[in-house]
PDB file of C-alpha atoms in Angstrom:
ATOM      1  CA  MET D   1     -17.217  21.111 -14.093  1.00  0.00           C
ATOM      2  CA  GLN D   2     -16.164  18.997 -17.041  1.00  0.00           C
ATOM      3  CA  HIS D   3     -13.095  16.996 -16.179  1.00  0.00           C
ATOM      4  CA  GLU D   4     -11.559  17.677 -19.605  1.00  0.00           C
ATOM      5  CA  THR D   5     -11.775  21.410 -18.894  1.00  0.00           C
ATOM      6  CA  HIS D   6     -10.121  20.902 -15.511  1.00  0.00           C
ATOM      7  CA  THR D   7      -7.407  18.786 -17.150  1.00  0.00           C
ATOM      8  CA  HIS D   8      -6.744  21.495 -19.730  1.00  0.00           C
ATOM      9  CA  GLN D   9      -6.569  24.216 -17.083  1.00  0.00           C
ATOM     10  CA  THR D  10      -4.278  22.374 -14.681  1.00  0.00           C
ATOM     11  CA  GLY D  11      -2.236  20.178 -16.975  1.00  0.00           C
ATOM     12  CA  HIS D  12      -3.193  17.198 -14.780  1.00  0.00           C
ATOM     13  CA  THR D  13      -3.624  13.916 -16.618  1.00  0.00           C
ATOM     14  CA  PRO D  14      -6.635  12.033 -15.241  1.00  0.00           C
ATOM     15  CA  HIS D  15      -6.744   8.324 -14.640  1.00  0.00           C
ATOM     16  CA  PRO D  16      -8.610   6.332 -17.296  1.00  0.00           C
ATOM     17  CA  GLY D  17     -12.358   6.481 -17.045  1.00  0.00           C
ATOM     18  CA  PRO D  18     -15.246   8.456 -18.453  1.00  0.00           C
ATOM     19  CA  ALA D  19     -15.338  12.164 -17.719  1.00  0.00           C
ATOM     20  CA  GLY D  20     -17.608  12.961 -14.840  1.00  0.00           C
ATOM     21  CA  ASP D  21     -17.357   9.516 -13.240  1.00  0.00           C
ATOM     22  CA  ALA D  22     -16.776   9.221  -9.508  1.00  0.00           C
ATOM     23  CA  HIS D  23     -13.034   8.863  -9.986  1.00  0.00           C
ATOM     24  CA  GLY D  24     -12.910  11.893 -12.271  1.00  0.00           C
ATOM     25  CA  GLN D  25     -14.702  13.939  -9.628  1.00  0.00           C
ATOM     26  CA  HIS D  26     -12.228  12.720  -7.005  1.00  0.00           C
ATOM     27  CA  GLU D  27      -9.332  13.740  -9.222  1.00  0.00           C
ATOM     28  CA  ALA D  28     -10.741  17.237  -9.654  1.00  0.00           C
ATOM     29  CA  HIS D  29     -10.728  17.767  -5.902  1.00  0.00           C
ATOM     30  CA  ALA D  30      -7.617  15.808  -4.995  1.00  0.00           C
ATOM     31  CA  HIS D  31      -5.456  18.156  -7.080  1.00  0.00           C
ATOM     32  CA  PRO D  32      -7.319  21.474  -6.985  1.00  0.00           C
ATOM     33  CA  HIS D  33      -4.994  23.547  -9.146  1.00  0.00           C
ATOM     34  CA  ALA D  34      -1.586  23.297 -10.662  1.00  0.00           C
ATOM     35  CA  PRO D  35       1.063  25.727  -9.501  1.00  0.00           C
ATOM     36  CA  THR D  36       0.446  29.214 -10.832  1.00  0.00           C
ATOM     37  CA  GLY D  37       1.507  32.651  -9.742  1.00  0.00           C
ATOM     38  CA  ALA D  38      -0.225  33.989  -6.659  1.00  0.00           C
ATOM     39  CA  THR D  39      -1.216  37.590  -6.138  1.00  0.00           C
ATOM     40  CA  TRP D  40      -0.181  39.584  -3.097  1.00  0.00           C
ATOM     41  CA  SER D  41      -3.867  40.138  -2.383  1.00  0.00           C
ATOM     42  CA  THR D  42      -4.539  36.397  -2.238  1.00  0.00           C
ATOM     43  CA  ALA D  43      -1.487  35.861  -0.040  1.00  0.00           C
ATOM     44  CA  ALA D  44      -2.547  38.688   2.280  1.00  0.00           C
ATOM     45  CA  ARG D  45      -6.068  37.227   2.631  1.00  0.00           C
ATOM     46  CA  ALA D  46      -4.635  33.781   3.419  1.00  0.00           C
ATOM     47  CA  THR D  47      -2.256  35.310   5.953  1.00  0.00           C
ATOM     48  CA  LEU D  48      -5.036  37.345   7.531  1.00  0.00           C
ATOM     49  CA  HIS D  49      -7.062  34.141   7.893  1.00  0.00           C
ATOM     50  CA  CYS D  50      -4.081  32.501   9.592  1.00  0.00           C
ATOM     51  CA  LEU D  51      -3.432  35.585  11.711  1.00  0.00           C
ATOM     52  CA  THR D  52      -7.009  35.502  13.000  1.00  0.00           C
ATOM     53  CA  GLY D  53      -6.639  31.988  14.388  1.00  0.00           C
ATOM     54  CA  CYS D  54      -3.165  32.731  15.739  1.00  0.00           C
ATOM     55  CA  ALA D  55      -4.292  35.936  17.434  1.00  0.00           C
ATOM     56  CA  ILE D  56      -7.271  34.223  19.071  1.00  0.00           C
ATOM     57  CA  GLY D  57      -5.014  31.451  20.380  1.00  0.00           C
ATOM     58  CA  GLU D  58      -2.233  33.815  21.447  1.00  0.00           C
ATOM     59  CA  VAL D  59      -4.503  36.156  23.365  1.00  0.00           C
ATOM     60  CA  LEU D  60      -6.505  33.345  24.957  1.00  0.00           C
ATOM     61  CA  GLY D  61      -3.330  31.487  25.955  1.00  0.00           C
ATOM     62  CA  MET D  62      -1.782  34.612  27.448  1.00  0.00           C
ATOM     63  CA  VAL D  63      -4.969  35.493  29.297  1.00  0.00           C
ATOM     64  CA  ILE D  64      -5.371  31.962  30.722  1.00  0.00           C
ATOM     65  CA  GLY D  65      -1.701  31.610  31.670  1.00  0.00           C
ATOM     66  CA  THR D  66      -1.541  35.048  33.244  1.00  0.00           C
ATOM     67  CA  ALA D  67      -4.835  34.599  35.092  1.00  0.00           C
ATOM     68  CA  LEU D  68      -3.595  31.283  36.518  1.00  0.00           C
ATOM     69  CA  GLY D  69      -0.284  32.839  37.538  1.00  0.00           C
ATOM     70  CA  TRP D  70       1.766  30.562  35.283  1.00  0.00           C
ATOM     71  CA  ALA D  71       5.379  31.332  34.421  1.00  0.00           C
ATOM     72  CA  ASN D  72       6.312  32.648  30.978  1.00  0.00           C
ATOM     73  CA  ALA D  73       7.315  29.308  29.420  1.00  0.00           C
ATOM     74  CA  PRO D  74       4.069  27.373  30.076  1.00  0.00           C
ATOM     75  CA  THR D  75       1.980  30.440  29.218  1.00  0.00           C
ATOM     76  CA  THR D  76       3.805  30.815  25.894  1.00  0.00           C
ATOM     77  CA  ALA D  77       3.478  27.079  25.208  1.00  0.00           C
ATOM     78  CA  LEU D  78      -0.271  27.245  25.846  1.00  0.00           C
ATOM     79  CA  ALA D  79      -0.581  30.287  23.580  1.00  0.00           C
ATOM     80  CA  ILE D  80       1.263  28.468  20.766  1.00  0.00           C
ATOM     81  CA  VAL D  81      -0.849  25.310  21.121  1.00  0.00           C
ATOM     82  CA  LEU D  82      -4.041  27.391  21.071  1.00  0.00           C
ATOM     83  CA  ALA D  83      -2.801  29.396  18.067  1.00  0.00           C
ATOM     84  CA  PHE D  84      -2.390  26.169  16.093  1.00  0.00           C
ATOM     85  CA  PHE D  85      -5.732  24.866  17.371  1.00  0.00           C
ATOM     86  CA  PHE D  86      -7.690  27.963  16.350  1.00  0.00           C
ATOM     87  CA  GLY D  87      -5.758  28.384  13.092  1.00  0.00           C
ATOM     88  CA  TYR D  88      -6.536  24.820  12.058  1.00  0.00           C
ATOM     89  CA  SER D  89     -10.115  25.104  13.338  1.00  0.00           C
ATOM     90  CA  LEU D  90     -10.942  28.083  11.130  1.00  0.00           C
ATOM     91  CA  THR D  91      -9.693  26.266   8.034  1.00  0.00           C
ATOM     92  CA  LEU D  92     -11.345  23.012   9.077  1.00  0.00           C
ATOM     93  CA  ARG D  93     -14.683  24.760   9.457  1.00  0.00           C
ATOM     94  CA  GLY D  94     -14.529  26.162   5.927  1.00  0.00           C
ATOM     95  CA  VAL D  95     -13.485  22.882   4.323  1.00  0.00           C
ATOM     96  CA  LEU D  96     -16.163  20.920   6.205  1.00  0.00           C
ATOM     97  CA  ARG D  97     -18.770  23.355   4.842  1.00  0.00           C
ATOM     98  CA  ALA D  98     -17.734  22.245   1.349  1.00  0.00           C
ATOM     99  CA  GLY D  99     -19.093  18.792   2.209  1.00  0.00           C
ATOM    100  CA  VAL D 100     -15.737  17.089   2.720  1.00  0.00           C
ATOM    101  CA  GLY D 101     -15.400  14.348   5.326  1.00  0.00           C
ATOM    102  CA  PHE D 102     -13.670  15.196   8.607  1.00  0.00           C
ATOM    103  CA  ARG D 103     -10.550  13.128   7.949  1.00  0.00           C
ATOM    104  CA  THR D 104      -9.949  14.744   4.557  1.00  0.00           C
ATOM    105  CA  ALA D 105     -10.794  18.198   5.917  1.00  0.00           C
ATOM    106  CA  PHE D 106      -8.321  17.702   8.767  1.00  0.00           C
ATOM    107  CA  ARG D 107      -5.575  16.723   6.311  1.00  0.00           C
ATOM    108  CA  VAL D 108      -6.361  19.774   4.171  1.00  0.00           C
ATOM    109  CA  ALA D 109      -6.153  22.046   7.236  1.00  0.00           C
ATOM    110  CA  LEU D 110      -2.787  20.562   8.210  1.00  0.00           C
ATOM    111  CA  ALA D 111      -1.434  20.955   4.687  1.00  0.00           C
ATOM    112  CA  ALA D 112      -2.799  24.464   4.300  1.00  0.00           C
ATOM    113  CA  ASP D 113      -1.831  26.004   7.613  1.00  0.00           C
ATOM    114  CA  THR D 114       1.118  24.272   9.266  1.00  0.00           C
ATOM    115  CA  LEU D 115       3.949  26.276   7.704  1.00  0.00           C
ATOM    116  CA  SER D 116       1.998  29.538   7.839  1.00  0.00           C
ATOM    117  CA  ILE D 117       1.121  29.157  11.525  1.00  0.00           C
ATOM    118  CA  ALA D 118       4.631  27.964  12.393  1.00  0.00           C
ATOM    119  CA  VAL D 119       6.253  30.995  10.755  1.00  0.00           C
ATOM    120  CA  MET D 120       3.715  33.323  12.334  1.00  0.00           C
ATOM    121  CA  GLU D 121       4.261  31.840  15.796  1.00  0.00           C
ATOM    122  CA  LEU D 122       8.035  31.886  15.452  1.00  0.00           C
ATOM    123  CA  ILE D 123       8.050  35.563  14.493  1.00  0.00           C
ATOM    124  CA  ASP D 124       5.313  36.610  16.919  1.00  0.00           C
ATOM    125  CA  ASN D 125       6.866  34.897  19.934  1.00  0.00           C
ATOM    126  CA  GLY D 126      10.379  35.863  18.884  1.00  0.00           C
ATOM    127  CA  VAL D 127       9.428  39.542  18.891  1.00  0.00           C
ATOM    128  CA  ILE D 128       7.799  39.220  22.320  1.00  0.00           C
ATOM    129  CA  VAL D 129      10.827  37.401  23.769  1.00  0.00           C
ATOM    130  CA  LEU D 130      13.258  39.974  22.370  1.00  0.00           C
ATOM    131  CA  TRP D 131      11.146  42.997  23.390  1.00  0.00           C
ATOM    132  CA  PRO D 132      12.484  44.331  26.695  1.00  0.00           C
ATOM    133  CA  ALA D 133      10.005  43.716  29.547  1.00  0.00           C
ATOM    134  CA  ALA D 134       7.261  42.365  27.229  1.00  0.00           C
ATOM    135  CA  MET D 135       7.450  38.885  28.744  1.00  0.00           C
ATOM    136  CA  ASP D 136       6.829  40.324  32.198  1.00  0.00           C
ATOM    137  CA  ALA D 137       3.971  42.643  31.208  1.00  0.00           C
ATOM    138  CA  GLU D 138       0.580  41.953  32.789  1.00  0.00           C
ATOM    139  CA  LEU D 139      -2.760  41.962  30.995  1.00  0.00           C
ATOM    140  CA  ALA D 140      -3.569  45.411  32.369  1.00  0.00           C
ATOM    141  CA  ASP D 141      -0.277  46.874  31.071  1.00  0.00           C
ATOM    142  CA  ALA D 142      -0.290  48.822  27.825  1.00  0.00           C
ATOM    143  CA  LEU D 143       3.058  47.177  26.998  1.00  0.00           C
ATOM    144  CA  PHE D 144       1.391  43.743  26.929  1.00  0.00           C
ATOM    145  CA  TRP D 145      -1.155  44.779  24.297  1.00  0.00           C
ATOM    146  CA  PHE D 146       1.181  47.064  22.334  1.00  0.00           C
ATOM    147  CA  SER D 147       3.972  44.486  22.054  1.00  0.00           C
ATOM    148  CA  LEU D 148       1.470  41.761  21.134  1.00  0.00           C
ATOM    149  CA  THR D 149      -0.061  43.962  18.427  1.00  0.00           C
ATOM    150  CA  VAL D 150       3.335  44.915  16.994  1.00  0.00           C
ATOM    151  CA  SER D 151       4.507  41.287  17.080  1.00  0.00           C
ATOM    152  CA  LEU D 152       1.406  40.159  15.156  1.00  0.00           C
ATOM    153  CA  VAL D 153       1.862  42.920  12.565  1.00  0.00           C
ATOM    154  CA  ILE D 154       5.496  41.890  12.038  1.00  0.00           C
ATOM    155  CA  ALA D 155       4.445  38.217  11.862  1.00  0.00           C
ATOM    156  CA  PHE D 156       1.852  39.129   9.215  1.00  0.00           C
ATOM    157  CA  ALA D 157       4.471  41.011   7.181  1.00  0.00           C
ATOM    158  CA  VAL D 158       6.919  38.090   7.297  1.00  0.00           C
ATOM    159  CA  THR D 159       4.324  35.347   6.702  1.00  0.00           C
ATOM    160  CA  THR D 160       2.590  36.964   3.711  1.00  0.00           C
ATOM    161  CA  PRO D 161       5.532  36.328   1.320  1.00  0.00           C
ATOM    162  CA  VAL D 162       5.749  32.756   2.630  1.00  0.00           C
ATOM    163  CA  ASN D 163       2.069  32.229   1.815  1.00  0.00           C
ATOM    164  CA  LYS D 164       2.477  33.866  -1.605  1.00  0.00           C
ATOM    165  CA  TRP D 165       5.326  31.490  -2.388  1.00  0.00           C
ATOM    166  CA  MET D 166       3.329  28.454  -1.196  1.00  0.00           C
ATOM    167  CA  ILE D 167       0.115  29.415  -3.004  1.00  0.00           C
ATOM    168  CA  GLY D 168       2.105  30.033  -6.181  1.00  0.00           C
ATOM    169  CA  ARG D 169       3.276  26.432  -5.999  1.00  0.00           C
ATOM    170  CA  GLY D 170      -0.188  24.992  -5.354  1.00  0.00           C
ATOM    171  CA  LYS D 171       0.512  24.470  -1.642  1.00  0.00           C
ATOM    172  CA  GLY D 172      -0.760  26.048   1.576  1.00  0.00           C
ATOM    173  CA  HIS D 173      -4.000  27.943   1.171  1.00  0.00           C
ATOM    174  CA  ALA D 174      -4.131  27.017  -2.525  1.00  0.00           C
ATOM    175  CA  VAL D 175      -5.215  23.587  -1.308  1.00  0.00           C
ATOM    176  CA  VAL D 176      -8.107  25.134   0.626  1.00  0.00           C
ATOM    177  CA  HIS D 177      -9.233  27.207  -2.367  1.00  0.00           C
ATOM    178  CA  GLY D 178      -9.863  23.968  -4.247  1.00  0.00           C
ATOM    179  CA  TYR D 179     -12.721  23.272  -1.830  1.00  0.00           C
ATOM    180  CA  HIS D 180     -14.370  26.681  -2.148  1.00  0.00           C
ATOM    181  CA  HIS D 181     -16.605  26.340  -5.194  1.00  0.00           C
TER     182      HIS D 181
END
């Protein structure tokens, strides 16, 4: 990609140096895109990506905590930690595939997913806590799976506008999209 074209598209003023030099290439990736409007479809895809990692972590944390006979608080804490771990891991994997070094990829994953995962976890766990008897449901209970499913659907619905707002400002998953060429 010609750096002048990228500059024209994003409004970013490059540092002095010939187009296409190493610094120009760095600039093109350091600031993937200027803030533009985001579509609901893009926001929904970003949220679904986040939801996948959160759901894996939530279910795994609940299964491990329940299987070990842990109380609700440590089981929920484990589920939240694993939701962040798997959410970041999915983004990290994609950015690493773009040939980015681990340190940069890790920073991109943190920037892209932290707010999205935090909102999703707050809503998801809030619904479970407020749902009568959901915190005491066992893995074999339909209530466990039904309340978890409903809580994730509500979390998706609340987090999608957050992601749309962030992507529209060049934040969140917009940062990740800069590495998918």
